Short mmCIF file of C-alpha atoms and ligand atoms in Angstrom, two decimals:
data_model
loop_
_atom_site.label_atom_id
_atom_site.label_comp_id
_atom_site.label_asym_id
_atom_site.label_seq_id
_atom_site.Cartn_x
_atom_site.Cartn_y
_atom_site.Cartn_z
CA UNK A 1489 -0.03 5.40 -15.61
CA UNK A 1490 2.01 3.34 -13.15
CA UNK A 1491 0.44 3.21 -9.72
CA UNK A 1492 3.41 5.00 -8.06
CA UNK A 1493 2.80 8.05 -10.26
CA UNK A 1494 -0.95 7.83 -9.70
CA UNK A 1495 -0.33 7.97 -5.93
CA UNK A 1496 2.10 10.88 -6.20
CA UNK A 1497 -0.21 13.00 -8.32
CA UNK A 1498 -3.59 12.36 -6.81
CA UNK A 1499 -4.94 15.31 -4.79
CA UNK A 1500 -5.31 14.26 -1.16
CA UNK A 1501 -5.98 15.50 2.37
CA UNK A 1502 -3.97 14.53 5.43
CA UNK A 1503 -5.93 14.28 8.68
CA UNK A 1504 -3.59 12.62 11.16
CA UNK A 1505 -0.28 14.40 11.45
CA UNK A 1506 1.49 15.53 14.62
CA UNK A 1507 3.53 18.63 13.86
CA UNK A 1508 6.12 17.60 16.48
CA UNK A 1509 6.38 14.29 14.61
CA UNK A 1510 7.65 16.06 11.49
CA UNK A 1511 10.85 17.21 13.27
CA UNK A 1512 13.59 15.86 10.99
CA UNK A 1513 17.03 15.26 12.58
CA UNK A 1514 18.69 17.81 10.24
CA UNK A 1515 16.34 20.53 11.50
CA UNK A 1516 16.84 19.35 15.10
CA UNK A 1517 20.57 20.03 14.81
CA UNK A 1518 20.01 23.41 13.17
CA UNK A 1519 17.55 24.59 15.83
CA UNK A 1520 19.54 23.10 18.73
CA UNK A 1521 22.59 25.06 17.59
CA UNK A 1522 20.59 28.29 17.35
CA UNK A 1523 19.17 27.75 20.87
CA UNK A 1524 22.41 26.49 22.42
CA UNK A 1525 20.54 23.29 23.29
CA UNK A 1526 22.27 19.97 23.75
CA UNK A 1527 21.38 16.89 21.68
CA UNK A 1528 22.57 13.61 23.14
CA UNK A 1529 23.25 12.18 19.66
CA UNK A 1530 26.37 13.07 17.68
CA UNK A 1531 24.94 12.95 14.18
CA UNK A 1532 21.82 12.73 12.05
CA UNK A 1533 22.68 9.09 11.38
CA UNK A 1534 22.94 8.35 15.09
CA UNK A 1535 19.52 9.91 15.69
CA UNK A 1536 17.95 7.83 12.89
CA UNK A 1537 19.65 4.74 14.32
CA UNK A 1538 17.81 5.36 17.62
CA UNK A 1539 14.45 5.17 15.83
CA UNK A 1540 13.93 1.46 16.43
CA UNK A 1541 10.84 1.29 18.56
CA UNK A 1542 9.33 -1.67 20.38
CA UNK A 1543 6.00 0.01 21.14
CA UNK A 1544 4.21 3.37 21.45
CA UNK A 1545 5.83 4.34 24.77
CA UNK A 1546 9.28 3.63 23.42
CA UNK A 1547 8.60 6.06 20.57
CA UNK A 1548 6.95 8.69 22.78
CA UNK A 1549 10.06 8.89 25.01
CA UNK A 1550 12.20 9.87 22.01
CA UNK A 1551 9.50 12.05 20.43
CA UNK A 1552 9.13 14.19 23.59
CA UNK A 1553 12.90 14.48 23.84
CA UNK A 1554 13.07 15.81 20.26
CA UNK A 1555 10.17 18.21 20.83
CA UNK A 1556 12.07 19.58 23.84
CA UNK A 1557 14.44 21.39 21.47
CA UNK A 1558 11.63 23.65 20.23
CA UNK A 1559 11.78 26.89 22.21
CA UNK A 1560 11.17 30.06 20.18
CA UNK A 1561 8.24 31.10 18.01
CA UNK A 1562 10.64 30.92 15.05
CA UNK A 1563 11.31 27.22 15.80
CA UNK A 1564 7.62 26.36 15.58
CA UNK A 1565 7.34 28.45 12.43
CA UNK A 1566 10.25 26.69 10.75
CA UNK A 1567 9.05 23.21 11.78
CA UNK A 1568 5.57 23.85 10.41
CA UNK A 1569 6.80 25.46 7.20
CA UNK A 1570 9.08 22.48 6.46
CA UNK A 1571 6.13 20.07 6.82
CA UNK A 1572 3.84 22.19 4.65
CA UNK A 1573 6.44 22.42 1.87
CA UNK A 1574 6.71 18.64 1.92
CA UNK A 1575 2.92 18.23 1.96
CA UNK A 1576 2.52 20.57 -1.02
CA UNK A 1577 5.17 18.57 -2.93
CA UNK A 1578 3.05 15.45 -2.34
CA UNK A 1579 -0.16 17.04 -3.67
CA UNK A 1580 -1.77 17.47 -0.25
CA UNK A 1581 -4.45 20.13 -0.80
CA UNK A 1582 -5.63 20.17 2.80
CA UNK A 1583 -4.02 19.15 6.09
CA UNK A 1584 -5.49 18.98 9.60
CA UNK A 1585 -2.54 19.22 11.93
CA UNK A 1586 -2.23 18.10 15.56
CA UNK A 1587 -0.15 20.01 18.05
CA UNK A 1588 0.62 19.06 21.66
CA UNK A 1589 0.76 22.32 23.68
CA UNK A 1590 1.37 20.52 27.01
CA UNK A 1591 4.63 19.10 25.66
CA UNK A 1592 5.87 22.69 25.51
CA UNK A 1593 4.01 24.56 28.26
CA UNK A 1594 5.08 21.79 30.65
CA UNK A 1595 8.69 22.96 30.23
CA UNK A 1596 7.97 26.66 30.53
CA UNK A 1597 7.26 27.64 26.90
CA UNK A 1598 4.30 30.00 26.58
CA UNK A 1599 1.15 28.75 24.83
CA UNK A 1600 1.27 31.89 22.67
CA UNK A 1601 4.81 31.10 21.47
CA UNK A 1602 3.67 27.69 20.21
CA UNK A 1603 0.44 28.72 18.56
CA UNK A 1604 1.73 31.98 17.10
CA UNK A 1605 4.64 30.22 15.39
CA UNK A 1606 2.48 27.43 13.98
CA UNK A 1607 -0.36 29.73 12.96
CA UNK A 1608 1.92 32.18 11.12
CA UNK A 1609 3.42 29.28 9.15
CA UNK A 1610 -0.07 28.04 8.20
CA UNK A 1611 -1.07 31.51 7.02
CA UNK A 1612 2.11 32.07 5.02
CA UNK A 1613 1.96 28.63 3.37
CA UNK A 1614 -1.70 29.25 2.52
CA UNK A 1615 -0.67 32.42 0.70
CA UNK A 1616 2.44 30.97 -0.94
CA UNK A 1617 1.08 27.58 -2.02
CA UNK A 1618 -2.69 27.73 -1.62
CA UNK A 1619 -2.63 24.81 0.83
CA UNK A 1620 -5.65 24.70 3.14
CA UNK A 1621 -5.07 23.79 6.80
CA UNK A 1622 -6.75 23.31 10.16
CA UNK A 1623 -5.26 22.98 13.64
CA UNK A 1624 -6.28 20.33 16.19
CA UNK A 1625 -5.10 20.75 19.78
CA UNK A 1626 -4.37 17.44 21.50
CA UNK A 1627 -4.48 16.78 25.22
CA UNK A 1628 -1.90 14.36 26.59
CA UNK A 1629 -3.86 11.42 27.99
CA UNK A 1630 -1.07 10.21 30.30
CA UNK A 1631 -1.40 13.45 32.33
CA UNK A 1632 -4.41 14.22 34.49
CA UNK A 1633 -7.57 15.94 33.33
CA UNK A 1634 -6.96 19.12 35.33
CA UNK A 1635 -3.88 19.86 33.18
CA UNK A 1636 -5.97 19.35 30.03
CA UNK A 1637 -8.61 21.71 31.43
CA UNK A 1638 -5.96 24.37 32.09
CA UNK A 1639 -4.72 23.95 28.52
CA UNK A 1640 -8.26 24.36 27.18
CA UNK A 1641 -8.59 27.62 29.14
CA UNK A 1642 -5.32 28.85 27.63
CA UNK A 1643 -6.60 28.01 24.15
CA UNK A 1644 -9.91 29.89 24.45
CA UNK A 1645 -8.48 33.26 23.33
CA UNK A 1646 -7.27 31.45 20.18
CA UNK A 1647 -10.62 29.76 19.55
CA UNK A 1648 -10.72 30.96 15.91
CA UNK A 1649 -7.36 29.33 15.11
CA UNK A 1650 -8.28 25.82 16.31
CA UNK A 1651 -10.95 23.59 14.71
CA UNK A 1652 -10.98 20.67 17.11
CA UNK A 1653 -9.47 19.10 20.20
CA UNK A 1654 -7.96 15.62 20.24
CA UNK A 1655 -6.44 13.09 22.62
CA UNK A 1656 -3.02 11.51 22.14
CA UNK A 1657 0.06 10.05 23.92
CA UNK A 1658 0.15 6.74 25.85
CA UNK A 1659 -3.19 4.99 25.28
CA UNK A 1660 -3.04 1.89 27.48
CA UNK A 1661 -4.38 2.63 30.97
CA UNK A 1662 -5.60 6.10 29.93
CA UNK A 1663 -9.18 5.61 28.69
CA UNK A 1664 -11.27 8.39 27.13
CA UNK A 1665 -13.53 8.39 30.25
CA UNK A 1666 -10.71 10.19 32.08
CA UNK A 1667 -11.31 13.24 29.85
CA UNK A 1668 -15.08 13.43 29.72
CA UNK A 1669 -15.40 16.81 31.47
CA UNK A 1670 -12.74 18.61 29.44
CA UNK A 1671 -14.21 17.32 26.17
CA UNK A 1672 -17.69 18.45 27.24
CA UNK A 1673 -16.28 21.88 28.00
CA UNK A 1674 -14.46 21.95 24.65
CA UNK A 1675 -17.65 21.08 22.75
CA UNK A 1676 -19.53 23.80 24.65
CA UNK A 1677 -16.84 26.24 23.49
CA UNK A 1678 -17.52 25.19 19.89
CA UNK A 1679 -14.66 22.79 19.20
CA UNK A 1680 -15.15 19.58 17.24
CA UNK A 1681 -13.62 16.51 18.90
CA UNK A 1682 -11.43 13.59 17.81
CA UNK A 1683 -9.41 11.03 19.76
CA UNK A 1684 -6.70 8.46 19.20
CA UNK A 1685 -8.25 5.08 19.89
CA UNK A 1686 -7.67 1.41 19.26
CA UNK A 1687 -4.00 1.95 18.37
CA UNK A 1688 -2.63 -0.13 21.25
CA UNK A 1689 -5.78 0.12 23.34
CA UNK A 1690 -8.93 -2.03 23.03
CA UNK A 1691 -12.13 -1.49 21.01
CA UNK A 1692 -13.74 -0.50 24.33
CA UNK A 1693 -11.72 2.74 24.30
CA UNK A 1694 -13.07 3.54 20.82
CA UNK A 1695 -16.62 3.06 22.07
CA UNK A 1696 -15.89 5.36 25.03
CA UNK A 1697 -14.49 8.00 22.69
CA UNK A 1698 -17.70 7.89 20.65
CA UNK A 1699 -20.13 7.81 23.55
CA UNK A 1700 -18.41 9.97 26.17
CA UNK A 1701 -16.25 12.34 24.12
CA UNK A 1702 -18.69 12.49 21.16
CA UNK A 1703 -15.86 12.39 18.67
CA UNK A 1704 -16.39 13.01 14.94
CA UNK A 1705 -13.38 10.84 13.97
CA UNK A 1706 -11.21 8.10 15.44
CA UNK A 1707 -7.45 8.38 14.99
CA UNK A 1708 -6.03 4.92 14.12
CA UNK A 1709 -8.92 2.63 15.15
CA UNK A 1710 -7.09 -0.61 14.29
CA UNK A 1711 -8.80 -2.54 17.09
CA UNK A 1712 -12.33 -1.50 16.10
CA UNK A 1713 -12.61 -4.65 14.04
CA UNK A 1714 -12.42 -6.74 17.24
CA UNK A 1715 -15.96 -5.58 18.08
CA UNK A 1716 -18.55 -6.29 15.42
CA UNK A 1717 -21.28 -4.12 16.90
CA UNK A 1718 -18.91 -1.19 17.20
CA UNK A 1719 -17.76 -1.66 13.59
CA UNK A 1720 -21.40 -1.65 12.43
CA UNK A 1721 -22.02 1.57 14.32
CA UNK A 1722 -18.94 3.26 12.83
CA UNK A 1723 -20.13 2.26 9.35
CA UNK A 1724 -23.71 3.40 9.95
CA UNK A 1725 -22.62 6.76 11.37
CA UNK A 1726 -19.85 7.21 8.77
CA UNK A 1727 -17.30 7.89 11.52
CA UNK A 1728 -13.93 8.11 9.76
CA UNK A 1729 -10.80 6.27 10.88
CA UNK A 1730 -7.49 8.03 10.21
CA UNK A 1731 -5.22 5.07 9.59
CA UNK A 1732 -1.41 5.32 9.64
CA UNK A 1733 0.23 2.22 8.09
CA UNK A 1734 3.95 3.01 8.55
CA UNK A 1735 3.32 4.17 12.11
CA UNK A 1736 1.54 0.88 12.87
CA UNK A 1737 4.49 -1.03 11.46
CA UNK A 1738 7.19 0.98 13.27
CA UNK A 1739 5.33 0.86 16.61
CA UNK A 1740 4.68 -2.84 16.22
CA UNK A 1741 0.90 -2.53 16.28
CA UNK A 1742 1.30 -5.01 13.38
CA UNK A 1743 4.27 -7.26 12.61
CA UNK A 1744 4.12 -6.90 8.83
CA UNK A 1745 2.33 -4.42 6.57
CA UNK A 1746 0.77 -7.40 4.77
CA UNK A 1747 -1.22 -8.01 7.98
CA UNK A 1748 -2.57 -4.48 8.10
CA UNK A 1749 -6.39 -4.36 8.56
CA UNK A 1750 -6.87 -1.58 5.97
CA UNK A 1751 -8.27 -3.85 3.25
CA UNK A 1752 -10.67 -5.51 5.69
CA UNK A 1753 -11.75 -2.07 6.89
CA UNK A 1754 -12.45 -0.96 3.31
CA UNK A 1755 -14.31 -4.15 2.49
CA UNK A 1756 -16.53 -3.73 5.55
CA UNK A 1757 -17.40 -0.22 4.33
CA UNK A 1758 -15.57 1.84 6.95
CA UNK A 1759 -14.63 5.39 5.98
CA UNK A 1760 -10.85 4.98 6.18
CA UNK A 1761 -8.08 7.43 5.25
CA UNK A 1762 -4.30 7.15 4.89
CA UNK A 1763 -2.02 9.40 6.94
CA UNK A 1764 1.57 9.67 8.13
CA UNK A 1765 1.20 10.34 11.92
CA UNK A 1766 4.86 11.19 12.74
CA UNK A 1767 6.63 11.02 9.37
CA UNK A 1768 10.10 12.07 10.57
CA UNK A 1769 10.12 9.08 12.93
CA UNK A 1770 8.34 6.44 10.88
CA UNK A 1771 10.15 6.60 7.55
CA UNK A 1772 7.67 8.32 5.30
CA UNK A 1773 5.24 11.13 4.59
CA UNK A 1774 1.73 10.56 3.28
CA UNK A 1775 2.70 9.41 -0.23
CA UNK A 1776 5.16 6.86 1.18
CA UNK A 1777 2.33 5.55 3.35
CA UNK A 1778 0.05 5.17 0.31
CA UNK A 1779 2.86 3.46 -1.62
CA UNK A 1780 3.88 1.04 1.12
CA UNK A 1781 0.33 -0.10 1.89
CA UNK A 1782 -0.50 -0.36 -1.83
CA UNK A 1783 2.42 -2.69 -2.33
CA UNK A 1784 1.72 -4.75 0.78
CA UNK A 1785 -2.01 -5.22 0.12
CA UNK A 1786 -1.97 -5.09 -3.70
CA UNK A 1787 -4.29 -2.10 -3.76
CA UNK A 1788 -5.59 -0.94 -7.15
CA UNK A 1789 -5.90 2.57 -8.62
CA UNK A 1790 -9.61 2.39 -7.72
CA UNK A 1791 -8.67 1.73 -4.09
CA UNK A 1792 -6.28 4.70 -4.09
CA UNK A 1793 -8.99 6.87 -5.61
CA UNK A 1794 -11.44 5.77 -2.92
CA UNK A 1795 -8.91 6.53 -0.15
CA UNK A 1796 -8.18 10.00 -1.57
CA UNK A 1797 -11.92 10.76 -1.88
CA UNK A 1798 -12.39 9.51 1.70
CA UNK A 1799 -9.65 11.87 2.90
CA UNK A 1800 -11.73 14.87 1.84
CA UNK A 1801 -15.06 13.32 2.90
CA UNK A 1802 -13.61 12.76 6.38
CA UNK A 1803 -12.17 16.27 6.68
CA UNK A 1804 -13.59 19.18 8.64
CA UNK A 1805 -13.69 21.33 5.50
CA UNK A 1806 -16.75 23.44 4.90
CA UNK A 1807 -19.09 21.63 2.45
CA UNK A 1808 -18.61 23.98 -0.55
CA UNK A 1809 -14.82 23.78 -0.39
CA UNK A 1810 -14.98 20.03 0.24
CA UNK A 1811 -17.05 19.58 -2.93
CA UNK A 1812 -14.49 21.55 -4.97
CA UNK A 1813 -11.63 19.39 -3.69
CA UNK A 1814 -13.60 16.19 -4.33
CA UNK A 1815 -14.17 17.41 -7.88
CA UNK A 1816 -10.40 17.80 -8.30
CA UNK A 1817 -9.87 14.18 -7.29
CA UNK A 1818 -12.54 13.05 -9.80
CA UNK A 1819 -10.93 15.14 -12.55
CA UNK A 1820 -7.51 13.69 -11.78
CA UNK A 1821 -8.86 10.15 -12.07
CA UNK A 1822 -10.56 10.89 -15.39
CA UNK A 1823 -7.43 12.53 -16.75
CA UNK A 1824 -5.30 9.53 -15.82
CA UNK A 1825 -7.58 6.92 -17.48
N1 ADE B 1221 1.70 11.34 19.69
C1 ADE B 1221 2.39 11.41 18.53
N2 ADE B 1221 2.17 10.32 17.81
C2 ADE B 1221 1.31 9.54 18.50
C3 ADE B 1221 0.70 8.29 18.27
N3 ADE B 1221 0.92 7.57 17.16
N4 ADE B 1221 -0.11 7.78 19.22
C4 ADE B 1221 -0.33 8.47 20.33
N5 ADE B 1221 0.22 9.64 20.61
C5 ADE B 1221 1.03 10.20 19.68
ZN1 ZN B 1222 -1.17 10.04 16.07
#
């Protein structure tokens, strides 16, 4: 089997995906028209042309502008359904999806509008396609902790719909220590925790996320390798890194995919996974990320298999279900030999 087909068919989980980052320009125009909202670009092509980013902040400015079109429960439903259909077509069996409530509540949209729309889409897709999902609520780290705390309070009535809390947005200058109290409160309420770290920020932020926020996973983690002791600890504790190759390329965390640390991470024994982050903005969903990094680093079918197995190992799935999904990956590999 050619490696492209092996990648397409292998059962996989996606663990680092911002639902607002799946907002394709075609859907932006459709929803903007329905809501009588203005888009400053004249066409889909013009929007895509604007997606040339110099760094994370550059991207975030455009990403928040796009997300600003989402207004009604139906908008969140349609956005989420479109992603899930794509994920199913790429043999994603399980997806853990980030959402950024503050991006919406900050402009007067109710928390319930956001979560009801997303949740209904997850339920319907589960019934229609059998895809398994989890929701992770991210706090925006460039805003102060009191706003994150207010958001956590708003989320408590929806505790059963959210598996974990996370931390995203502009990393530099916004260390995990800023959010220690809200993460403690979230853990007391029963949420698991994750955080973006070491994307643009230093290894020190990853250590803070582990020690102060007690995270179960690090999102990105590229700069972990700068600190040998930290890397050893991540390996020993089997803390997964949710790596996003095309995102790293588009946000200039790396200059070329060939320089991506993924192979070094795997060789050191880190539990790494492949994910798409914000696929509508970075030129590819999860399979395109697997394909691009495979080509750049000459990965083998065994490497792909390991990454797909890792994606389930690193998930927040209940052990019995996790074992069943891992068995499907093993079966797929056997069948393709
Ligand atoms: N929000 C959406 N995508 C993000 C990323 N790659 N890093 C930080 N915040 C984000
Ligand atoms: Zn991200």
